[in-house]
mmCIF file of C-alpha atoms in Angstrom:
data_model
loop_
_atom_site.group_PDB
_atom_site.id
_atom_site.type_symbol
_atom_site.label_atom_id
_atom_site.label_comp_id
_atom_site.label_asym_id
_atom_site.label_seq_id
_atom_site.Cartn_x
_atom_site.Cartn_y
_atom_site.Cartn_z
ATOM 1 C CA MET A 1 62.657 120.420 96.138
ATOM 2 C CA ALA A 2 64.997 117.879 94.519
ATOM 3 C CA ASP A 3 63.682 114.374 95.001
ATOM 4 C CA GLY A 4 66.545 112.476 93.445
ATOM 5 C CA THR A 5 64.406 111.171 90.540
ATOM 6 C CA ALA A 6 65.077 113.848 87.845
ATOM 7 C CA ASP A 7 67.773 113.999 85.234
ATOM 8 C CA GLY A 8 68.538 110.312 85.083
ATOM 9 C CA PRO A 9 69.183 107.464 87.388
ATOM 10 C CA PRO A 10 70.336 108.187 90.912
ATOM 11 C CA ALA A 11 74.102 107.892 91.779
ATOM 12 C CA ARG A 12 75.317 104.493 92.688
ATOM 13 C CA ARG A 13 76.366 104.422 96.377
ATOM 14 C CA PRO A 14 78.952 101.921 97.754
ATOM 15 C CA GLY A 15 77.193 99.685 100.155
ATOM 16 C CA GLY A 16 73.803 101.066 99.095
ATOM 17 C CA ARG A 17 70.914 99.289 97.425
ATOM 18 C CA ASN A 18 72.728 98.727 94.110
ATOM 19 C CA ALA A 19 75.771 97.122 96.027
ATOM 20 C CA ARG A 20 73.323 94.654 97.567
ATOM 21 C CA VAL A 21 71.472 93.905 94.341
ATOM 22 C CA ARG A 22 74.888 93.293 92.619
ATOM 23 C CA ALA A 23 75.897 90.840 95.341
ATOM 24 C CA GLN A 24 72.563 89.077 94.998
ATOM 25 C CA ILE A 25 73.004 88.762 91.294
ATOM 26 C CA LEU A 26 76.521 87.501 91.604
ATOM 27 C CA ALA A 27 75.647 84.998 94.177
ATOM 28 C CA ALA A 28 72.796 83.697 92.014
ATOM 29 C CA THR A 29 75.119 83.383 89.038
ATOM 30 C CA VAL A 30 77.539 81.275 90.960
ATOM 31 C CA GLU A 31 74.653 78.966 92.069
ATOM 32 C CA LEU A 32 73.244 78.631 88.447
ATOM 33 C CA VAL A 33 76.673 77.977 87.040
ATOM 34 C CA ALA A 34 77.267 75.244 89.719
ATOM 35 C CA ARG A 35 73.998 73.745 88.892
ATOM 36 C CA ASP A 36 74.108 73.943 85.105
ATOM 37 C CA GLY A 37 77.675 74.585 84.156
ATOM 38 C CA ILE A 38 78.929 77.583 82.124
ATOM 39 C CA ALA A 39 77.587 76.147 78.956
ATOM 40 C CA GLY A 40 74.198 75.571 80.314
ATOM 41 C CA PHE A 41 73.948 78.812 82.267
ATOM 42 C CA ARG A 42 70.889 80.834 81.128
ATOM 43 C CA TYR A 43 71.213 84.588 81.433
ATOM 44 C CA GLU A 44 67.444 84.931 81.598
ATOM 45 C CA GLU A 45 67.146 82.878 84.946
ATOM 46 C CA VAL A 46 69.447 85.080 86.901
ATOM 47 C CA ALA A 47 66.924 87.827 87.814
ATOM 48 C CA GLU A 48 64.266 85.219 89.017
ATOM 49 C CA PHE A 49 66.853 83.364 91.013
ATOM 50 C CA ALA A 50 68.395 86.538 92.635
ATOM 51 C CA GLY A 51 64.937 87.912 93.446
ATOM 52 C CA VAL A 52 65.553 91.127 91.538
ATOM 53 C CA HIS A 53 63.933 92.794 88.451
ATOM 54 C CA LYS A 54 65.607 91.668 85.196
ATOM 55 C CA THR A 55 66.553 95.293 84.317
ATOM 56 C CA SER A 56 68.929 95.200 87.235
ATOM 57 C CA VAL A 57 70.868 92.265 85.651
ATOM 58 C CA TYR A 58 71.029 93.910 82.240
ATOM 59 C CA ARG A 59 71.935 97.300 83.499
ATOM 60 C CA ASN A 60 74.752 96.028 85.535
ATOM 61 C CA TRP A 61 76.009 93.361 83.073
ATOM 62 C CA PRO A 62 74.805 93.988 79.556
ATOM 63 C CA ASP A 63 77.110 90.922 78.413
ATOM 64 C CA ARG A 64 76.494 87.535 79.678
ATOM 65 C CA GLU A 65 80.147 86.720 79.590
ATOM 66 C CA GLU A 66 81.040 89.525 81.749
ATOM 67 C CA LEU A 67 78.599 88.495 84.390
ATOM 68 C CA VAL A 68 79.778 84.845 84.522
ATOM 69 C CA VAL A 69 83.466 85.967 84.658
ATOM 70 C CA GLU A 70 82.822 88.377 87.465
ATOM 71 C CA ALA A 71 80.885 85.891 89.543
ATOM 72 C CA LEU A 72 83.446 83.186 89.228
ATOM 73 C CA LEU A 73 86.396 85.374 89.876
ATOM 74 C CA ARG A 74 84.801 86.696 93.025
ATOM 75 C CA TYR A 75 84.036 83.204 94.250
ATOM 76 C CA ALA A 76 87.436 81.961 93.513
ATOM 77 C CA GLU A 77 89.471 84.652 94.922
ATOM 78 C CA ASP A 78 90.191 82.806 98.172
ATOM 79 C CA LEU A 79 91.600 79.873 96.402
ATOM 80 C CA ALA A 80 94.579 82.209 95.306
ATOM 81 C CA SER A 81 95.565 83.144 98.833
ATOM 82 C CA VAL A 82 98.405 81.690 100.774
ATOM 83 C CA ALA A 83 98.923 82.889 104.448
ATOM 84 C CA ASP A 84 102.353 83.874 105.834
ATOM 85 C CA THR A 85 102.564 82.826 109.481
ATOM 86 C CA GLY A 86 106.290 82.208 109.362
ATOM 87 C CA ASP A 87 105.829 78.407 109.238
ATOM 88 C CA ILE A 88 105.923 77.368 105.546
ATOM 89 C CA HIS A 89 104.927 73.870 106.238
ATOM 90 C CA ARG A 90 101.703 74.946 108.111
ATOM 91 C CA ASP A 91 100.979 77.590 105.540
ATOM 92 C CA LEU A 92 101.133 75.210 102.641
ATOM 93 C CA VAL A 93 99.021 72.702 104.470
ATOM 94 C CA ASP A 94 96.365 75.325 105.226
ATOM 95 C CA PHE A 95 96.558 76.232 101.483
ATOM 96 C CA LEU A 96 95.799 72.617 100.358
ATOM 97 C CA VAL A 97 93.033 72.171 102.670
ATOM 98 C CA ALA A 98 91.227 75.446 101.634
ATOM 99 C CA LEU A 99 92.012 74.385 97.922
ATOM 100 C CA ALA A 100 90.460 70.969 98.253
ATOM 101 C CA GLY A 101 87.399 72.573 100.197
ATOM 102 C CA GLY A 102 86.849 74.919 97.249
ATOM 103 C CA LEU A 103 87.188 72.077 94.675
ATOM 104 C CA GLU A 104 84.915 69.739 96.568
ATOM 105 C CA THR A 105 81.972 72.141 96.220
ATOM 106 C CA PRO A 106 79.564 71.832 93.112
ATOM 107 C CA PHE A 107 80.900 75.046 92.054
ATOM 108 C CA GLY A 108 84.459 74.053 92.394
ATOM 109 C CA GLN A 109 83.873 70.979 90.195
ATOM 110 C CA THR A 110 82.319 73.182 87.635
ATOM 111 C CA LEU A 111 85.184 75.522 87.656
ATOM 112 C CA GLU A 112 87.643 72.559 87.328
ATOM 113 C CA GLN A 113 85.739 71.299 84.255
ATOM 114 C CA ALA A 114 85.626 74.813 82.750
ATOM 115 C CA LEU A 115 89.314 75.241 82.783
ATOM 116 C CA GLN A 116 90.040 72.177 80.725
ATOM 117 C CA PRO A 117 91.794 73.263 77.530
ATOM 118 C CA ALA A 118 89.224 71.736 75.303
ATOM 119 C CA ARG A 119 86.581 73.981 76.780
ATOM 120 C CA GLN A 120 88.173 77.331 75.926
ATOM 121 C CA ARG A 121 85.793 80.249 75.398
ATOM 122 C CA PRO A 122 85.953 83.940 76.498
ATOM 123 C CA ALA A 123 84.585 83.418 80.026
ATOM 124 C CA VAL A 124 86.769 80.292 80.571
ATOM 125 C CA GLN A 125 89.889 81.995 79.208
ATOM 126 C CA ALA A 126 89.469 84.856 81.614
ATOM 127 C CA LEU A 127 89.289 82.303 84.435
ATOM 128 C CA THR A 128 92.946 81.565 83.922
ATOM 129 C CA ARG A 129 93.396 84.639 85.905
ATOM 130 C CA ILE A 130 92.595 82.608 88.994
ATOM 131 C CA LEU A 131 95.338 80.146 88.182
ATOM 132 C CA ASP A 132 97.764 83.166 87.556
ATOM 133 C CA GLN A 133 96.906 84.601 90.944
ATOM 134 C CA ARG A 134 97.470 81.208 92.684
ATOM 135 C CA VAL A 135 100.842 80.855 91.103
ATOM 136 C CA ALA A 136 101.822 84.409 91.953
ATOM 137 C CA ALA A 137 100.614 83.863 95.647
ATOM 138 C CA MET A 138 102.617 80.594 96.013
ATOM 139 C CA ARG A 139 105.742 82.318 94.431
ATOM 140 C CA ARG A 140 105.622 85.218 96.878
ATOM 141 C CA ARG A 141 105.153 82.741 99.872
ATOM 142 C CA VAL A 142 107.909 80.402 98.787
ATOM 143 C CA ASP A 143 110.310 83.318 97.980
ATOM 144 C CA ALA A 144 109.698 84.653 101.375
ATOM 145 C CA ALA A 145 110.559 81.123 102.773
ATOM 146 C CA VAL A 146 113.789 81.047 100.916
ATOM 147 C CA ASP A 147 114.714 84.575 102.018
ATOM 148 C CA ARG A 148 114.260 83.470 105.675
ATOM 149 C CA GLY A 149 116.240 80.224 105.250
ATOM 150 C CA GLU A 150 113.069 78.155 105.768
ATOM 151 C CA LEU A 151 113.764 76.594 102.389
ATOM 152 C CA PRO A 152 116.723 76.318 99.978
ATOM 153 C CA PRO A 153 116.384 78.103 96.746
ATOM 154 C CA VAL A 154 113.604 76.357 94.771
ATOM 155 C CA ASP A 155 111.449 76.922 91.712
ATOM 156 C CA SER A 156 108.134 78.080 93.331
ATOM 157 C CA ALA A 157 106.056 77.194 90.355
ATOM 158 C CA PHE A 158 107.368 73.613 90.410
ATOM 159 C CA LEU A 159 106.797 73.389 94.233
ATOM 160 C CA GLY A 160 103.166 74.613 93.664
ATOM 161 C CA GLU A 161 102.546 71.984 91.002
ATOM 162 C CA MET A 162 104.109 69.216 93.252
ATOM 163 C CA ILE A 163 101.846 69.980 96.202
ATOM 164 C CA SER A 164 98.542 70.962 94.448
ATOM 165 C CA GLY A 165 98.699 68.238 91.797
ATOM 166 C CA PRO A 166 97.759 65.353 94.379
ATOM 167 C CA VAL A 167 94.781 67.508 95.712
ATOM 168 C CA HIS A 168 93.271 67.741 92.207
ATOM 169 C CA LEU A 169 93.830 63.912 91.764
ATOM 170 C CA ILE A 170 92.135 62.982 95.023
ATOM 171 C CA VAL A 171 89.290 65.246 94.798
ATOM 172 C CA ASN A 172 88.497 64.781 91.022
ATOM 173 C CA ARG A 173 88.580 60.848 91.488
ATOM 174 C CA GLY A 174 85.982 61.340 94.218
ATOM 175 C CA MET A 175 87.000 58.024 95.925
ATOM 176 C CA ARG A 176 87.363 59.647 99.179
ATOM 177 C CA ARG A 177 87.337 63.038 100.889
ATOM 178 C CA PHE A 178 90.635 65.015 100.994
ATOM 179 C CA ALA A 179 91.665 65.200 104.616
ATOM 180 C CA ARG A 180 94.255 67.656 106.463
ATOM 181 C CA ALA A 181 96.360 64.461 107.148
ATOM 182 C CA ASP A 182 96.634 64.202 103.177
ATOM 183 C CA ALA A 183 97.733 67.790 103.049
ATOM 184 C CA ASP A 184 100.267 67.341 105.989
ATOM 185 C CA ARG A 185 101.780 64.312 104.265
ATOM 186 C CA ILE A 186 101.977 65.743 100.872
ATOM 187 C CA VAL A 187 103.697 68.917 102.047
ATOM 188 C CA GLY A 188 106.020 66.996 104.353
ATOM 189 C CA VAL A 189 107.197 64.637 101.443
ATOM 190 C CA VAL A 190 107.744 67.519 98.915
ATOM 191 C CA LEU A 191 109.515 69.841 101.289
ATOM 192 C CA ALA A 192 111.824 66.951 102.572
ATOM 193 C CA GLY A 193 112.590 66.028 98.906
ATOM 194 C CA ILE A 194 113.448 69.807 98.095
ATOM 195 C CA ARG A 195 115.751 70.039 101.153
ATOM 196 C CA ALA A 196 117.378 66.732 100.430
ATOM 197 C CA THR A 197 118.076 67.416 96.775
ATOM 198 C CA ALA A 198 119.207 71.100 97.381
ATOM 199 C CA PRO A 199 122.813 71.656 96.040
ATOM 200 C CA ARG A 200 125.344 71.662 98.876
ATOM 201 C CA SER A 201 127.082 75.049 99.367
#
């Protein structure tokens, strides 16, 4: 009778024990990176922090950099999304509020520091994908708004920089919490400026 133990390890099943172990390891990695930064992250601590056997870490991620990158990318996925409700002002306000919320966490602050050009290394370079995803999501949402007549033709990357720049400034200065009223004001000023300076047809 086959007991599933012969001829190598059992097959991985989506949603099974291995998926749960992987999720625990990724969550532990995020917490450790938030606590110690990417440079201070110690591969050896992950298993104990996650409550799993160290072989589970090494088997799933033989390379430390790959583990850090996967954990960071998974955590940061939500920062790259922009909803499309048909109301460009509201969608951009929601985007800025979510962005600020992510950046205000210890992990978000670590991510911000890691993305500084002076700190480039393989794991950090891979994190530029987060920014690329964010720019692409913003471009799609702005292009949809232009197609519907919500906005005049505009450089979507420029618009994204104009609205997200103040969020990074307020959060990184740490003088006060970023509020929804801040997001509403930023989006209102930027969109008004874009509409006012659009070429007349």
